[in-house]
Amino acid sequence: MKNQWKKLALAVGCSLLVLGQVPVTVHAEETVATQAEVKATLKTATDLEWDGKTISFNNPNSDEVFFSYKIYRDGATVGEQTGHAGHTVGQGKVYEDVSDFITESGEYTFEVRFIGSDYITLSDWSGEGQPYQYDDSKTKFPTPTVTVEADGTIKVSVDDQYALGTDYKLEYVLYANVYGGYMEAGRVTSDKDTYNFGIFNRDYPHFVKVKVKSLKVDMNDSDTTEYIPVNSVSSGTNNTSSSNNCNHDYEWVQVNPATATEDALEAYTCKHCGRVSEYMKAPNTAYAQFNKDAISAIDKAAANATVTLKTNMWVSFYDSVIDMMKKRPDVTVVVNYFYKGTRYVMTIPAGADLSALQASEGYYGFRYLDGFFPAQVEK
């Protein structure tokens, strides 16, 4: 891990050097050639959002990448850091707790850049996205009390003057301790005060952090708890003897299913002893789930209903979504989507003639559909 950090720091430093952020004396033709060699080839982060003191964004790159981010308060830089504790992230939604930087009242923004696993290839900086307004004068929810049962069930209690589901929700974030660093392995926001990620007796130590997410306009979220062990390995029980004597036969097992915003998390698990060799986000499963949800919503809509499909991440449909619209010509479909910093609302009216639409490799882009059903900028 130390060597990996050194390589990453060296590569980023070299990249900054050749990109002109550090003065260098070279001939003009050498400058052009050098800049061409390090031209950004990774796709840029999209869908930058704040969720309290957590930032999130979409990684459109199919390969695992590192990322770094900058945090600004009222336009001034308050921090720059390599994300995910130096681990790579896969395609899809990425979350990062930046609460250490959110310490004073102000308007916060952030931007993200990806770094290839070769430590050299870069993306462009993403731009800052929508701001987050933090007011440190507001009362803060108390930090929750968390206990973990022997089977891995997480139990949470909060001052009972507040009502769960009315005043607040709970965010559970699961981490696997892999190669000396914490890798996020699951995230759930719930109005239940118990949750079980189902990772008991997995080979890597697992930990959970919990915080109270405020639903009250006059209160801030709570502080996040420290890392709390949730399985027998992380609790100190030695359960590896059976796996050491096992002739491992691995298969991919789903840990968390895909949602419309988060790819499914899978673990490469031994069929016999339960040892986990590695974790992986299943690529494009969130996009597939978004389309499945769209098809289901249109299919199950009441007669002559209007279905609104809202997304912060995706800008196209599978052709199967349009096929379902053709099967339900009585349904009006409203598509509310985010594109290059602007939110658009597009209405496909009931009975619309969809015969002229042409899919591109099985997809219908929202900007393409906008040529038939003009979108309006959301006010």
Tab-separated table of C-alpha atoms in Angstrom:
chain	number	residue	atom	x	y	z
A	1	MET	CA	0.000	0.000	0.000
A	2	LYS	CA	2.844	2.410	0.819
A	3	ASN	CA	4.444	1.733	-2.562
A	4	GLN	CA	1.078	2.213	-4.263
A	5	TRP	CA	0.638	5.592	-2.585
A	6	LYS	CA	4.174	6.592	-3.621
A	7	LYS	CA	3.495	5.630	-7.240
A	8	LEU	CA	0.212	7.503	-7.260
A	9	ALA	CA	1.735	10.626	-5.698
A	10	LEU	CA	4.654	10.522	-8.127
A	11	ALA	CA	2.414	10.031	-11.150
A	12	VAL	CA	0.035	12.817	-10.161
A	13	GLY	CA	2.991	15.094	-9.535
A	14	CYS	CA	4.425	14.267	-12.959
A	15	SER	CA	1.057	14.812	-14.589
A	16	LEU	CA	0.724	18.236	-12.997
A	17	LEU	CA	4.230	19.040	-14.196
A	18	VAL	CA	3.582	18.221	-17.847
A	19	LEU	CA	0.154	19.824	-17.794
A	20	GLY	CA	1.747	23.157	-17.033
A	21	GLN	CA	0.590	23.594	-13.452
A	22	VAL	CA	4.235	23.768	-12.376
A	23	PRO	CA	6.561	26.063	-14.354
A	24	VAL	CA	8.968	24.111	-16.589
A	25	THR	CA	11.477	25.471	-19.110
A	26	VAL	CA	11.172	23.512	-22.395
A	27	HIS	CA	11.131	24.260	-26.086
A	28	ALA	CA	7.717	25.082	-27.588
A	29	GLU	CA	7.654	21.955	-29.772
A	30	GLU	CA	8.525	19.807	-26.723
A	31	THR	CA	5.644	21.382	-24.764
A	32	VAL	CA	3.147	20.481	-27.494
A	33	ALA	CA	4.406	16.919	-27.759
A	34	THR	CA	4.412	16.384	-24.004
A	35	GLN	CA	0.902	17.735	-23.553
A	36	ALA	CA	-0.350	15.534	-26.384
A	37	GLU	CA	1.106	12.485	-24.697
A	38	VAL	CA	-0.864	13.120	-21.489
A	39	LYS	CA	-4.072	14.235	-23.171
A	40	ALA	CA	-7.019	13.275	-20.977
A	41	THR	CA	-8.392	9.944	-22.193
A	42	LEU	CA	-10.590	8.937	-19.254
A	43	LYS	CA	-14.219	10.034	-19.264
A	44	THR	CA	-15.125	12.876	-16.913
A	45	ALA	CA	-17.237	12.402	-13.779
A	46	THR	CA	-20.930	13.283	-14.100
A	47	ASP	CA	-23.952	13.766	-11.827
A	48	LEU	CA	-22.105	15.492	-8.978
A	49	GLU	CA	-24.357	15.657	-5.920
A	50	TRP	CA	-24.279	16.381	-2.203
A	51	ASP	CA	-26.046	14.271	0.414
A	52	GLY	CA	-25.310	16.086	3.630
A	53	LYS	CA	-21.538	15.893	4.078
A	54	THR	CA	-21.213	13.079	1.551
A	55	ILE	CA	-20.380	13.753	-2.091
A	56	SER	CA	-21.421	11.425	-4.892
A	57	PHE	CA	-20.796	11.261	-8.612
A	58	ASN	CA	-20.979	8.835	-11.507
A	59	ASN	CA	-17.887	7.098	-12.886
A	60	PRO	CA	-18.638	6.388	-16.575
A	61	ASN	CA	-15.330	4.584	-17.146
A	62	SER	CA	-15.545	0.817	-17.580
A	63	ASP	CA	-12.123	0.221	-15.982
A	64	GLU	CA	-11.192	0.583	-12.333
A	65	VAL	CA	-9.788	4.070	-11.660
A	66	PHE	CA	-8.435	6.168	-8.831
A	67	PHE	CA	-9.927	9.584	-8.188
A	68	SER	CA	-9.040	12.811	-6.448
A	69	TYR	CA	-11.356	15.629	-5.423
A	70	LYS	CA	-11.252	19.269	-4.393
A	71	ILE	CA	-13.637	20.849	-1.872
A	72	TYR	CA	-14.432	24.584	-2.009
A	73	ARG	CA	-16.213	26.832	0.510
A	74	ASP	CA	-17.555	30.093	-0.897
A	75	GLY	CA	-15.194	29.675	-3.843
A	76	ALA	CA	-12.020	29.117	-1.794
A	77	THR	CA	-10.265	25.735	-1.641
A	78	VAL	CA	-10.568	24.028	1.749
A	79	GLY	CA	-9.159	20.628	0.816
A	80	GLU	CA	-7.829	18.356	-1.917
A	81	GLN	CA	-7.455	14.637	-1.429
A	82	THR	CA	-7.200	11.237	-3.111
A	83	GLY	CA	-10.525	9.477	-2.602
A	84	HIS	CA	-11.496	6.043	-1.310
A	85	ALA	CA	-8.350	5.799	0.807
A	86	GLY	CA	-6.263	5.240	-2.318
A	87	HIS	CA	-8.343	2.326	-3.635
A	88	THR	CA	-9.732	2.206	-7.146
A	89	VAL	CA	-13.462	2.483	-7.877
A	90	GLY	CA	-15.527	0.787	-10.565
A	91	GLN	CA	-18.070	2.082	-13.016
A	92	GLY	CA	-21.227	3.598	-11.542
A	93	LYS	CA	-22.126	5.673	-8.510
A	94	VAL	CA	-19.307	6.593	-6.127
A	95	TYR	CA	-19.747	8.028	-2.613
A	96	GLU	CA	-17.166	9.763	-0.434
A	97	ASP	CA	-17.576	11.120	3.098
A	98	VAL	CA	-16.005	14.602	3.179
A	99	SER	CA	-17.262	15.665	6.617
A	100	ASP	CA	-13.714	16.534	7.746
A	101	PHE	CA	-13.819	19.494	5.341
A	102	ILE	CA	-17.344	20.724	6.205
A	103	THR	CA	-16.558	22.595	9.401
A	104	GLU	CA	-17.930	26.118	8.924
A	105	SER	CA	-21.070	27.713	7.520
A	106	GLY	CA	-20.907	28.419	3.815
A	107	GLU	CA	-21.685	27.275	0.298
A	108	TYR	CA	-19.690	24.159	-0.580
A	109	THR	CA	-18.889	22.794	-4.025
A	110	PHE	CA	-16.551	20.085	-5.261
A	111	GLU	CA	-14.962	18.741	-8.412
A	112	VAL	CA	-13.505	15.354	-9.282
A	113	ARG	CA	-10.825	13.969	-11.568
A	114	PHE	CA	-10.119	10.312	-12.411
A	115	ILE	CA	-6.634	8.799	-12.557
A	116	GLY	CA	-6.008	5.585	-14.475
A	117	SER	CA	-4.602	2.452	-12.858
A	118	ASP	CA	-1.412	3.181	-14.801
A	119	TYR	CA	-1.089	6.256	-12.526
A	120	ILE	CA	-0.660	8.498	-15.584
A	121	THR	CA	-3.855	8.617	-17.637
A	122	LEU	CA	-6.176	11.389	-16.476
A	123	SER	CA	-9.672	12.678	-17.022
A	124	ASP	CA	-10.575	16.340	-17.134
A	125	TRP	CA	-11.749	17.943	-13.905
A	126	SER	CA	-15.501	17.566	-13.707
A	127	GLY	CA	-16.595	21.103	-12.889
A	128	GLU	CA	-18.235	21.945	-9.576
A	129	GLY	CA	-21.877	20.896	-9.949
A	130	GLN	CA	-24.617	22.098	-7.617
A	131	PRO	CA	-23.622	23.651	-4.235
A	132	TYR	CA	-24.359	22.427	-0.711
A	133	GLN	CA	-25.304	25.031	1.891
A	134	TYR	CA	-24.117	24.211	5.397
A	135	ASP	CA	-25.193	26.190	8.453
A	136	ASP	CA	-23.215	25.301	11.571
A	137	SER	CA	-25.595	27.317	13.767
A	138	LYS	CA	-28.304	24.676	13.360
A	139	THR	CA	-28.777	22.089	16.080
A	140	LYS	CA	-27.139	18.799	15.172
A	141	PHE	CA	-28.816	15.427	15.688
A	142	PRO	CA	-27.074	13.388	18.392
A	143	THR	CA	-24.636	10.719	17.217
A	144	PRO	CA	-26.486	7.370	17.285
A	145	THR	CA	-25.657	4.543	19.663
A	146	VAL	CA	-24.841	1.379	17.697
A	147	THR	CA	-24.568	-2.255	18.807
A	148	VAL	CA	-24.010	-5.351	16.678
A	149	GLU	CA	-25.570	-8.747	17.384
A	150	ALA	CA	-23.660	-12.028	17.006
A	151	ASP	CA	-25.294	-12.653	13.603
A	152	GLY	CA	-24.183	-9.250	12.280
A	153	THR	CA	-27.486	-7.428	12.819
A	154	ILE	CA	-26.840	-3.745	13.443
A	155	LYS	CA	-29.074	-2.097	16.056
A	156	VAL	CA	-29.278	1.674	16.401
A	157	SER	CA	-30.816	3.930	19.007
A	158	VAL	CA	-31.266	7.717	18.919
A	159	ASP	CA	-32.640	10.118	21.521
A	160	ASP	CA	-36.326	9.139	21.682
A	161	GLN	CA	-37.518	12.746	21.506
A	162	TYR	CA	-37.057	12.375	17.732
A	163	ALA	CA	-39.249	10.161	15.534
A	164	LEU	CA	-37.554	7.774	13.092
A	165	GLY	CA	-39.062	8.185	9.624
A	166	THR	CA	-40.538	11.600	10.492
A	167	ASP	CA	-37.626	13.594	11.922
A	168	TYR	CA	-34.761	11.504	10.592
A	169	LYS	CA	-33.573	8.427	8.719
A	170	LEU	CA	-30.510	6.277	9.309
A	171	GLU	CA	-27.634	5.749	6.894
A	172	TYR	CA	-25.731	2.457	7.233
A	173	VAL	CA	-22.409	2.216	5.355
A	174	LEU	CA	-20.537	-1.099	5.284
A	175	TYR	CA	-16.760	-1.273	4.800
A	176	ALA	CA	-14.431	-4.202	4.110
A	177	ASN	CA	-10.935	-3.836	5.533
A	178	VAL	CA	-8.861	-4.938	2.520
A	179	TYR	CA	-5.064	-4.634	2.269
A	180	GLY	CA	-4.940	-2.155	5.122
A	181	GLY	CA	-7.600	0.225	3.768
A	182	TYR	CA	-11.370	0.548	4.094
A	183	MET	CA	-13.319	-0.182	0.911
A	184	GLU	CA	-17.025	0.649	0.825
A	185	ALA	CA	-19.011	-2.549	0.376
A	186	GLY	CA	-22.603	-1.401	0.853
A	187	ARG	CA	-24.746	1.635	1.625
A	188	VAL	CA	-28.367	1.788	2.786
A	189	THR	CA	-30.577	4.661	3.936
A	190	SER	CA	-33.468	3.312	5.975
A	191	ASP	CA	-36.304	4.244	8.306
A	192	LYS	CA	-35.605	1.050	10.274
A	193	ASP	CA	-33.399	0.994	13.370
A	194	THR	CA	-31.977	-2.458	12.556
A	195	TYR	CA	-30.170	-3.726	9.477
A	196	ASN	CA	-28.137	-6.781	8.447
A	197	PHE	CA	-25.829	-6.696	5.408
A	198	GLY	CA	-25.488	-10.494	5.519
A	199	ILE	CA	-21.673	-10.614	5.658
A	200	PHE	CA	-21.176	-12.629	8.864
A	201	ASN	CA	-18.117	-14.929	8.771
A	202	ARG	CA	-16.736	-13.440	5.536
A	203	ASP	CA	-12.967	-13.670	5.310
A	204	TYR	CA	-12.209	-9.930	5.353
A	205	PRO	CA	-12.949	-7.910	8.480
A	206	HIS	CA	-16.052	-5.773	8.025
A	207	PHE	CA	-17.066	-2.588	9.780
A	208	VAL	CA	-20.054	-0.282	9.709
A	209	LYS	CA	-20.522	3.445	10.163
A	210	VAL	CA	-23.934	4.931	10.964
A	211	LYS	CA	-25.237	8.475	10.992
A	212	VAL	CA	-28.575	10.207	11.494
A	213	LYS	CA	-29.795	11.934	8.318
A	214	SER	CA	-32.002	14.872	9.210
A	215	LEU	CA	-35.483	15.307	7.742
A	216	LYS	CA	-35.964	18.553	9.706
A	217	VAL	CA	-35.093	21.838	8.006
A	218	ASP	CA	-33.836	23.367	11.262
A	219	MET	CA	-31.412	20.528	12.138
A	220	ASN	CA	-28.198	19.152	10.669
A	221	ASP	CA	-27.239	15.496	10.260
A	222	SER	CA	-25.450	13.871	13.173
A	223	ASP	CA	-21.757	13.077	13.268
A	224	THR	CA	-20.909	9.666	11.854
A	225	THR	CA	-19.934	6.890	14.260
A	226	GLU	CA	-16.463	5.391	14.226
A	227	TYR	CA	-15.857	2.076	12.419
A	228	ILE	CA	-17.749	-0.631	14.323
A	229	PRO	CA	-16.938	-4.364	13.760
A	230	VAL	CA	-19.832	-6.385	12.325
A	231	ASN	CA	-18.459	-9.894	11.729
A	232	SER	CA	-16.486	-12.476	13.681
A	233	VAL	CA	-13.195	-11.793	11.902
A	234	SER	CA	-13.273	-8.109	12.789
A	235	SER	CA	-14.425	-8.954	16.316
A	236	GLY	CA	-11.284	-10.985	16.914
A	237	THR	CA	-12.659	-14.518	16.566
A	238	ASN	CA	-10.397	-16.798	14.524
A	239	ASN	CA	-12.607	-18.350	11.871
A	240	THR	CA	-9.964	-18.819	9.162
A	241	SER	CA	-8.715	-22.315	10.063
A	242	SER	CA	-11.370	-24.064	7.991
A	243	SER	CA	-10.721	-21.799	4.994
A	244	ASN	CA	-6.942	-22.440	5.247
A	245	ASN	CA	-7.547	-26.177	4.750
A	246	CYS	CA	-10.152	-25.733	2.029
A	247	ASN	CA	-9.634	-26.450	-1.661
A	248	HIS	CA	-11.396	-23.252	-2.624
A	249	ASP	CA	-13.983	-23.273	-5.393
A	250	TYR	CA	-15.048	-19.686	-6.014
A	251	GLU	CA	-18.169	-18.207	-7.543
A	252	TRP	CA	-19.543	-14.668	-7.761
A	253	VAL	CA	-22.246	-14.106	-5.137
A	254	GLN	CA	-24.398	-10.989	-5.029
A	255	VAL	CA	-24.020	-9.052	-1.778
A	256	ASN	CA	-26.197	-6.046	-2.623
A	257	PRO	CA	-28.615	-5.978	-5.588
A	258	ALA	CA	-28.470	-3.211	-8.155
A	259	THR	CA	-30.642	-0.141	-7.783
A	260	ALA	CA	-31.354	2.550	-10.359
A	261	THR	CA	-28.365	4.503	-8.989
A	262	GLU	CA	-25.936	1.865	-7.698
A	263	ASP	CA	-24.394	-1.155	-9.436
A	264	ALA	CA	-24.823	-4.534	-7.771
A	265	LEU	CA	-22.007	-5.496	-5.397
A	266	GLU	CA	-20.696	-9.042	-5.851
A	267	ALA	CA	-18.242	-11.080	-3.796
A	268	TYR	CA	-16.004	-13.828	-5.199
A	269	THR	CA	-16.892	-16.435	-2.584
A	270	CYS	CA	-15.772	-19.988	-1.930
A	271	LYS	CA	-18.722	-22.371	-2.218
A	272	HIS	CA	-17.406	-24.508	0.638
A	273	CYS	CA	-15.967	-22.294	3.381
A	274	GLY	CA	-17.394	-18.865	2.514
A	275	ARG	CA	-13.996	-17.171	2.072
A	276	VAL	CA	-14.250	-13.953	0.018
A	277	SER	CA	-11.363	-13.420	-2.386
A	278	GLU	CA	-12.452	-10.047	-3.792
A	279	TYR	CA	-15.375	-7.683	-4.296
A	280	MET	CA	-16.609	-6.191	-7.556
A	281	LYS	CA	-19.280	-3.746	-8.665
A	282	ALA	CA	-21.118	-5.483	-11.524
A	283	PRO	CA	-20.771	-3.014	-14.440
A	284	ASN	CA	-23.908	-1.397	-15.905
A	285	THR	CA	-26.307	-3.180	-13.553
A	286	ALA	CA	-27.570	0.154	-12.197
A	287	TYR	CA	-28.393	1.329	-15.731
A	288	ALA	CA	-30.149	-1.970	-16.439
A	289	GLN	CA	-32.163	-1.590	-13.231
A	290	PHE	CA	-33.139	1.972	-14.171
A	291	ASN	CA	-34.567	0.656	-17.450
A	292	LYS	CA	-36.309	-2.264	-15.713
A	293	ASP	CA	-37.916	0.177	-13.277
A	294	ALA	CA	-39.038	2.380	-16.182
A	295	ILE	CA	-40.591	-0.565	-18.026
A	296	SER	CA	-42.350	-1.737	-14.869
A	297	ALA	CA	-43.721	1.740	-14.078
A	298	ILE	CA	-45.189	2.136	-17.572
A	299	ASP	CA	-46.509	-1.423	-17.708
A	300	LYS	CA	-48.243	-1.210	-14.303
A	301	ALA	CA	-49.596	2.339	-14.718
A	302	ALA	CA	-53.343	2.872	-14.414
A	303	ALA	CA	-55.302	3.557	-17.579
A	304	ASN	CA	-54.609	7.031	-19.033
A	305	ALA	CA	-52.063	7.734	-16.273
A	306	THR	CA	-48.947	9.895	-16.365
A	307	VAL	CA	-45.668	8.227	-15.382
A	308	THR	CA	-42.726	10.441	-14.344
A	309	LEU	CA	-39.245	8.964	-14.680
A	310	LYS	CA	-36.612	11.060	-12.874
A	311	THR	CA	-32.891	10.371	-13.024
A	312	ASN	CA	-29.710	12.188	-12.077
A	313	MET	CA	-27.442	9.673	-13.818
A	314	TRP	CA	-28.793	8.318	-17.085
A	315	VAL	CA	-29.434	10.043	-20.428
A	316	SER	CA	-30.854	7.216	-22.551
A	317	PHE	CA	-33.312	4.314	-22.617
A	318	TYR	CA	-32.947	0.748	-23.801
A	319	ASP	CA	-35.136	0.100	-26.856
A	320	SER	CA	-37.302	-2.109	-24.629
A	321	VAL	CA	-38.574	1.016	-22.800
A	322	ILE	CA	-39.849	2.499	-26.080
A	323	ASP	CA	-41.372	-0.890	-26.934
A	324	MET	CA	-43.327	-0.739	-23.655
A	325	MET	CA	-44.550	2.790	-24.507
A	326	LYS	CA	-45.876	1.391	-27.786
A	327	LYS	CA	-47.726	-1.313	-25.842
A	328	ARG	CA	-49.244	1.327	-23.524
A	329	PRO	CA	-50.281	4.175	-25.880
A	330	ASP	CA	-52.699	5.458	-23.224
A	331	VAL	CA	-49.835	6.404	-20.862
A	332	THR	CA	-48.107	9.791	-20.870
A	333	VAL	CA	-44.407	9.534	-19.962
A	334	VAL	CA	-42.539	12.487	-18.431
A	335	VAL	CA	-38.738	12.164	-18.411
A	336	ASN	CA	-36.935	14.399	-15.907
A	337	TYR	CA	-33.191	14.161	-16.497
A	338	PHE	CA	-29.901	15.936	-15.848
A	339	TYR	CA	-27.511	16.779	-18.692
A	340	LYS	CA	-24.314	18.862	-18.577
A	341	GLY	CA	-25.295	20.822	-15.492
A	342	THR	CA	-28.924	21.472	-16.527
A	343	ARG	CA	-32.108	19.599	-15.637
A	344	TYR	CA	-34.616	19.028	-18.429
A	345	VAL	CA	-38.232	17.850	-18.500
A	346	MET	CA	-39.455	16.040	-21.616
A	347	THR	CA	-43.043	14.864	-22.123
A	348	ILE	CA	-43.939	11.994	-24.450
A	349	PRO	CA	-47.724	12.343	-24.697
A	350	ALA	CA	-50.163	9.458	-24.718
A	351	GLY	CA	-50.804	8.206	-28.235
A	352	ALA	CA	-47.604	9.771	-29.636
A	353	ASP	CA	-46.421	8.327	-32.941
A	354	LEU	CA	-43.205	6.496	-32.055
A	355	SER	CA	-42.748	4.783	-35.419
A	356	ALA	CA	-40.228	7.356	-36.693
A	357	LEU	CA	-37.846	6.789	-33.798
A	358	GLN	CA	-34.625	4.970	-34.657
A	359	ALA	CA	-32.559	3.238	-31.980
A	360	SER	CA	-28.785	3.596	-32.042
A	361	GLU	CA	-27.284	0.209	-31.147
A	362	GLY	CA	-30.332	-0.575	-29.025
A	363	TYR	CA	-30.467	2.796	-27.228
A	364	TYR	CA	-32.565	5.940	-27.447
A	365	GLY	CA	-30.697	8.980	-26.143
A	366	PHE	CA	-32.781	11.593	-24.338
A	367	ARG	CA	-31.242	14.377	-26.428
A	368	TYR	CA	-32.243	12.433	-29.551
A	369	LEU	CA	-35.820	12.030	-28.253
A	370	ASP	CA	-35.808	15.751	-27.490
A	371	GLY	CA	-35.795	16.338	-31.269
A	372	PHE	CA	-39.260	14.746	-31.424
A	373	PHE	CA	-40.607	15.816	-28.037
A	374	PRO	CA	-38.910	19.138	-27.158
A	375	ALA	CA	-37.701	19.286	-23.584
A	376	GLN	CA	-38.029	22.303	-21.316
A	377	VAL	CA	-35.406	23.461	-18.838
A	378	GLU	CA	-36.752	22.760	-15.350
A	379	LYS	CA	-37.498	25.949	-13.465
